[in-house]
């Protein structure tokens, strides 16, 4: 009895043209492939957007905390500097250095704010 050198796999077509393959497995693979494609095209961008929102929120919170810390250290540094200068001149009184530091910080924010407000209030020439 001769043996066939190429055994047939379950998915190979028979001479009649019909596939004897495992059609439930093929249908499952097709459905799983379609579901994966739909999931990738729908939840992929949503996942990316949510990640961007979370990282943006984290950066905003940490940035705000860093800005507040910097401003506190800046005002404290001005306070110490003003106290050293006033002590060197010999006119230091209690609290005077603090008022100077707060005034300088206020001016540091006031002057650019006024300039930007004036620039923004000017009508544009059409």
Coordinates of N, CA and C in Angstrom, one line a residue:
X1 N 0.8 -1.2 0.0 CA 0.0 0.0 0.0 C 0.9 1.2 0.0
X2 N 0.8 2.1 -1.0 CA 1.6 3.3 -1.1 C 1.2 4.3 -0.1
X3 N 2.1 5.0 0.5 CA 1.8 6.1 1.4 C 2.0 7.4 0.7
X4 N 1.1 8.3 1.0 CA 1.2 9.7 0.4 C 2.3 10.5 1.1
X5 N 3.3 11.0 0.3 CA 4.5 11.7 0.9 C 4.1 13.0 1.5
X6 N 3.0 13.6 1.1 CA 2.6 14.9 1.7 C 1.2 14.7 2.4
X7 N 1.3 14.5 3.7 CA 0.0 14.3 4.4 C -0.8 15.6 4.4
X8 N -2.1 15.5 4.4 CA -2.9 16.7 4.3 C -3.1 17.2 5.7
X9 N -3.1 18.6 5.8 CA -3.4 19.2 7.1 C -4.9 19.5 7.1
X10 N -5.5 19.8 8.3 CA -6.9 20.0 8.3 C -7.4 21.2 7.5
X11 N -6.5 22.1 7.2 CA -6.9 23.3 6.5 C -6.6 23.3 5.0
X12 N -6.0 22.2 4.5 CA -5.6 22.1 3.1 C -6.9 21.7 2.3
X13 N -7.0 22.3 1.1 CA -8.2 22.0 0.4 C -8.2 20.6 -0.2
X14 N -9.3 20.0 -0.4 CA -9.4 18.7 -1.0 C -9.5 18.9 -2.6
X15 N -9.3 17.8 -3.3 CA -9.4 18.0 -4.8 C -10.7 18.5 -5.3
X16 N -11.7 18.5 -4.5 CA -13.0 19.0 -5.0 C -13.1 20.5 -4.9
X17 N -12.2 21.2 -4.2 CA -12.2 22.6 -4.1 C -12.7 23.1 -2.8
X18 N -13.4 22.3 -2.0 CA -13.9 22.8 -0.7 C -12.9 22.6 0.4
X19 N -12.8 23.5 1.3 CA -11.8 23.5 2.4 C -12.4 22.5 3.4
X20 N -11.6 21.6 3.9 CA -12.0 20.7 5.0 C -11.5 21.3 6.3
X21 N -11.0 22.6 6.3 CA -10.4 23.2 7.4 C -11.4 23.3 8.6
X22 N -10.8 23.6 9.7 CA -11.6 23.8 10.9 C -12.3 25.1 10.9
X23 N -13.5 25.2 10.3 CA -14.1 26.5 10.1 C -14.5 27.2 11.4
X24 N -14.8 26.5 12.5 CA -15.0 27.3 13.7 C -13.8 28.0 14.2
X25 N -12.6 27.4 14.0 CA -11.3 28.1 14.4 C -11.1 29.2 13.5
X26 N -11.3 29.1 12.2 CA -11.1 30.2 11.2 C -12.1 31.3 11.5
X27 N -13.3 31.0 11.8 CA -14.3 32.1 12.2 C -13.9 32.8 13.4
X28 N -13.4 32.0 14.4 CA -12.9 32.6 15.7 C -11.7 33.5 15.4
X29 N -10.8 33.1 14.6 CA -9.6 33.9 14.3 C -10.0 35.2 13.6
X30 N -11.0 35.1 12.7 CA -11.4 36.3 12.0 C -12.1 37.2 12.9
X31 N -13.0 36.7 13.8 CA -13.7 37.6 14.7 C -12.7 38.2 15.7
X32 N -11.8 37.4 16.2 CA -10.8 38.0 17.1 C -9.9 39.0 16.4
X33 N -9.6 38.8 15.2 CA -8.8 39.8 14.4 C -9.6 41.1 14.3
X34 N -10.8 41.0 13.9 CA -11.7 42.2 13.7 C -11.9 42.9 15.1
X35 N -12.1 42.2 16.1 CA -12.3 42.8 17.4 C -11.0 43.5 17.8
X36 N -9.8 42.9 17.6 CA -8.6 43.5 18.0 C -8.3 44.8 17.1
X37 N -8.7 44.7 15.9 CA -8.5 45.9 15.0 C -9.4 47.1 15.5
X38 N -10.7 46.7 15.8 CA -11.6 47.8 16.3 C -11.2 48.3 17.6
X39 N -10.7 47.5 18.5 CA -10.2 47.9 19.8 C -9.0 48.8 19.7
X40 N -8.1 48.4 18.8 CA -6.9 49.2 18.6 C -7.2 50.6 18.0
X41 N -8.2 50.7 17.1 CA -8.6 51.9 16.5 C -9.4 52.8 17.4
X42 N -10.1 52.2 18.3 CA -11.0 53.0 19.2 C -10.3 53.3 20.5
X43 N -9.9 52.3 21.2 CA -9.3 52.6 22.5 C -7.9 53.0 22.5
X44 N -7.2 52.8 21.4 CA -5.8 53.3 21.2 C -5.7 54.8 21.4
X45 N -6.4 55.5 20.5 CA -6.4 57.0 20.7 C -6.9 57.5 22.0
X46 N -7.9 56.8 22.6 CA -8.5 57.2 23.9 C -7.5 57.0 25.0
X47 N -6.8 55.9 24.9 CA -5.7 55.6 25.9 C -4.6 56.7 25.8
X48 N -4.2 57.0 24.6 CA -3.2 58.0 24.4 C -3.7 59.4 25.0
X49 N -4.9 59.7 24.7 CA -5.5 61.0 25.2 C -5.5 61.0 26.7
X50 N -5.9 59.9 27.3 CA -6.0 59.9 28.8 C -4.6 60.0 29.4
X51 N -3.7 59.3 28.8 CA -2.3 59.4 29.3 C -1.8 60.8 29.2
X52 N -2.0 61.4 28.1 CA -1.6 62.8 27.9 C -2.2 63.7 29.0
X53 N -3.5 63.5 29.2 CA -4.2 64.3 30.3 C -3.7 64.1 31.6
X54 N -3.4 62.8 32.0 CA -2.8 62.5 33.3 C -1.4 63.1 33.4
X55 N -0.6 63.0 32.4 CA 0.8 63.6 32.5 C 0.7 65.1 32.6
X56 N -0.2 65.7 31.8 CA -0.4 67.1 31.8 C -0.8 67.6 33.2
X57 N -1.8 66.9 33.8 CA -2.2 67.3 35.1 C -1.1 67.2 36.1
X58 N -0.4 66.1 36.0 CA 0.8 65.9 37.0 C 1.8 67.0 36.8
X59 N 2.1 67.3 35.6 CA 3.1 68.4 35.3 C 2.6 69.7 35.9
X60 N 1.3 70.0 35.7 CA 0.7 71.2 36.1 C 0.8 71.3 37.7
X61 N 0.5 70.2 38.3 CA 0.5 70.2 39.8 C 1.9 70.4 40.3
X62 N 2.8 69.6 39.8 CA 4.2 69.7 40.2 C 4.8 71.1 39.9
X63 N 4.4 71.6 38.7 CA 4.9 72.9 38.3 C 4.4 74.0 39.2
X64 N 3.2 73.9 39.5 CA 2.6 74.9 40.4 C 3.3 74.9 41.8
X65 N 3.5 73.7 42.3 CA 4.2 73.6 43.6 C 5.6 74.1 43.5
X66 N 6.3 73.8 42.4 CA 7.7 74.3 42.2 C 7.7 75.8 42.1
X67 N 6.7 76.4 41.4 CA 6.6 77.9 41.3 C 6.4 78.5 42.6
X68 N 5.5 78.0 43.4 CA 5.2 78.6 44.7 C 6.4 78.5 45.6
X69 N 7.1 77.3 45.6 CA 8.3 77.2 46.4 C 9.4 78.2 45.9
X70 N 9.6 78.3 44.6 CA 10.5 79.3 44.1 C 10.2 80.7 44.6
X71 N 8.9 81.1 44.5 CA 8.6 82.4 44.9 C 8.8 82.7 46.4
X72 N 8.5 81.7 47.2 CA 8.7 81.8 48.6 C 10.2 81.9 48.9
X73 N 11.0 81.1 48.2 CA 12.5 81.3 48.4 C 13.0 82.6 47.9
X74 N 12.4 83.1 46.8 CA 12.8 84.4 46.2 C 12.6 85.5 47.2
X75 N 11.4 85.5 47.7 CA 11.0 86.6 48.7 C 11.9 86.5 50.0
X76 N 12.1 85.3 50.4 CA 12.9 85.1 51.6 C 14.4 85.5 51.3
X77 N 14.9 85.2 50.1 CA 16.2 85.7 49.7 C 16.3 87.2 49.7
X78 N 15.2 87.9 49.1 CA 15.2 89.3 49.1 C 15.2 89.9 50.5
X79 N 14.4 89.2 51.4 CA 14.3 89.6 52.8 C 15.7 89.6 53.5
X80 N 16.4 88.5 53.3 CA 17.7 88.4 53.9 C 18.7 89.4 53.3
X81 N 18.6 89.6 52.0 CA 19.5 90.6 51.3 C 19.2 92.0 51.8
X82 N 17.9 92.3 51.9 CA 17.6 93.7 52.4 C 18.0 93.9 53.8
X83 N 17.9 92.8 54.7 CA 18.3 92.9 56.0 C 19.8 93.1 56.1
X84 N 20.6 92.4 55.3 CA 22.0 92.6 55.3 C 22.4 94.0 54.9
X85 N 21.8 94.5 53.8 CA 22.1 95.8 53.3 C 21.7 96.9 54.4
X86 N 20.5 96.7 55.0 CA 20.1 97.7 56.0 C 21.0 97.7 57.2
X87 N 21.4 96.5 57.6 CA 22.4 96.4 58.7 C 23.7 97.0 58.4
X88 N 24.1 96.9 57.2 CA 25.4 97.5 56.8 C 25.3 99.0 56.8
X89 N 24.2 99.5 56.4 CA 24.0 101.0 56.4 C 23.7 101.4 57.8
X90 N 23.1 100.6 58.7 CA 22.9 101.0 60.1 C 21.5 101.5 60.3
X91 N 20.5 101.2 59.4 CA 19.2 101.8 59.6 C 18.1 100.6 59.7
X92 N 18.6 99.5 60.1 CA 17.6 98.3 60.2 C 16.7 98.5 61.4
X93 N 15.4 98.4 61.2 CA 14.4 98.3 62.2 C 13.7 97.0 62.0
X94 N 13.0 96.6 63.0 CA 12.2 95.3 63.0 C 11.2 95.4 61.9
X95 N 11.2 94.5 60.9 CA 10.2 94.4 59.9 C 10.5 95.2 58.6
X96 N 11.4 96.1 58.7 CA 11.7 97.0 57.5 C 12.2 96.1 56.3
X97 N 13.0 95.2 56.5 CA 13.5 94.4 55.4 C 12.4 93.5 54.8
X98 N 11.5 93.1 55.6 CA 10.4 92.3 55.0 C 9.5 93.2 54.1
X99 N 9.2 94.4 54.6 CA 8.4 95.3 53.7 C 9.2 95.7 52.4
X100 N 10.5 95.8 52.5 CA 11.2 96.1 51.3 C 11.2 94.9 50.3
X101 N 11.3 93.7 50.9 CA 11.2 92.5 50.0 C 9.9 92.3 49.4
X102 N 8.8 92.6 50.1 CA 7.5 92.4 49.6 C 7.2 93.5 48.5
X103 N 7.7 94.7 48.8 CA 7.5 95.8 47.8 C 8.2 95.5 46.5
X104 N 9.5 95.0 46.6 CA 10.2 94.7 45.4 C 9.5 93.5 44.6
X105 N 9.0 92.6 45.3 CA 8.3 91.4 44.7 C 7.1 91.9 44.0
X106 N 6.3 92.8 44.7 CA 5.1 93.4 44.1 C 5.4 94.2 42.9
X107 N 6.4 95.0 42.9 CA 6.8 95.7 41.7 C 7.3 94.8 40.6
X108 N 7.9 93.7 40.9 CA 8.4 92.8 39.9 C 7.2 92.2 39.1
X109 N 6.1 92.0 39.8 CA 4.9 91.5 39.1 C 4.0 92.6 38.5
X110 N 4.0 93.8 39.2 CA 3.2 94.9 38.8 C 3.6 95.5 37.5
X111 N 4.9 95.8 37.3 CA 5.4 96.5 36.1 C 5.1 95.6 34.8
X112 N 5.5 94.4 34.8 CA 5.2 93.6 33.5 C 3.7 93.5 33.3
X113 N 2.9 93.3 34.4 CA 1.5 93.2 34.3 C 0.8 94.5 33.7
X114 N 1.3 95.6 34.2 CA 0.7 96.9 33.6 C 1.1 97.0 32.1
X115 N 2.4 96.7 31.8 CA 2.8 96.8 30.4 C 2.0 95.9 29.5
X116 N 1.8 94.7 30.0 CA 1.0 93.7 29.2 C -0.5 94.1 29.0
X117 N -1.0 94.7 30.1 CA -2.4 95.2 30.0 C -2.5 96.4 29.1
X118 N -1.5 97.3 29.1 CA -1.6 98.4 28.1 C -1.4 97.9 26.7
X119 N -0.6 96.9 26.5 CA -0.4 96.4 25.2 C -1.6 95.6 24.7
X120 N -2.3 94.9 25.6 CA -3.5 94.2 25.2 C -4.7 95.1 25.0
X121 N -4.7 96.3 25.6 CA -5.9 97.2 25.5 C -5.8 98.1 24.3
X122 N -4.6 98.1 23.6 CA -4.5 98.9 22.4 C -5.3 98.3 21.3
X123 N -6.1 99.2 20.6 CA -6.8 98.6 19.4 C -5.8 98.4 18.3
X124 N -6.1 97.3 17.5 CA -5.3 97.0 16.4 C -5.7 97.8 15.2
X125 N -4.7 98.2 14.4 CA -5.0 98.9 13.2 C -5.3 98.0 12.1
X126 N -6.6 98.1 11.6 CA -7.0 97.3 10.5 C -6.8 97.9 9.1

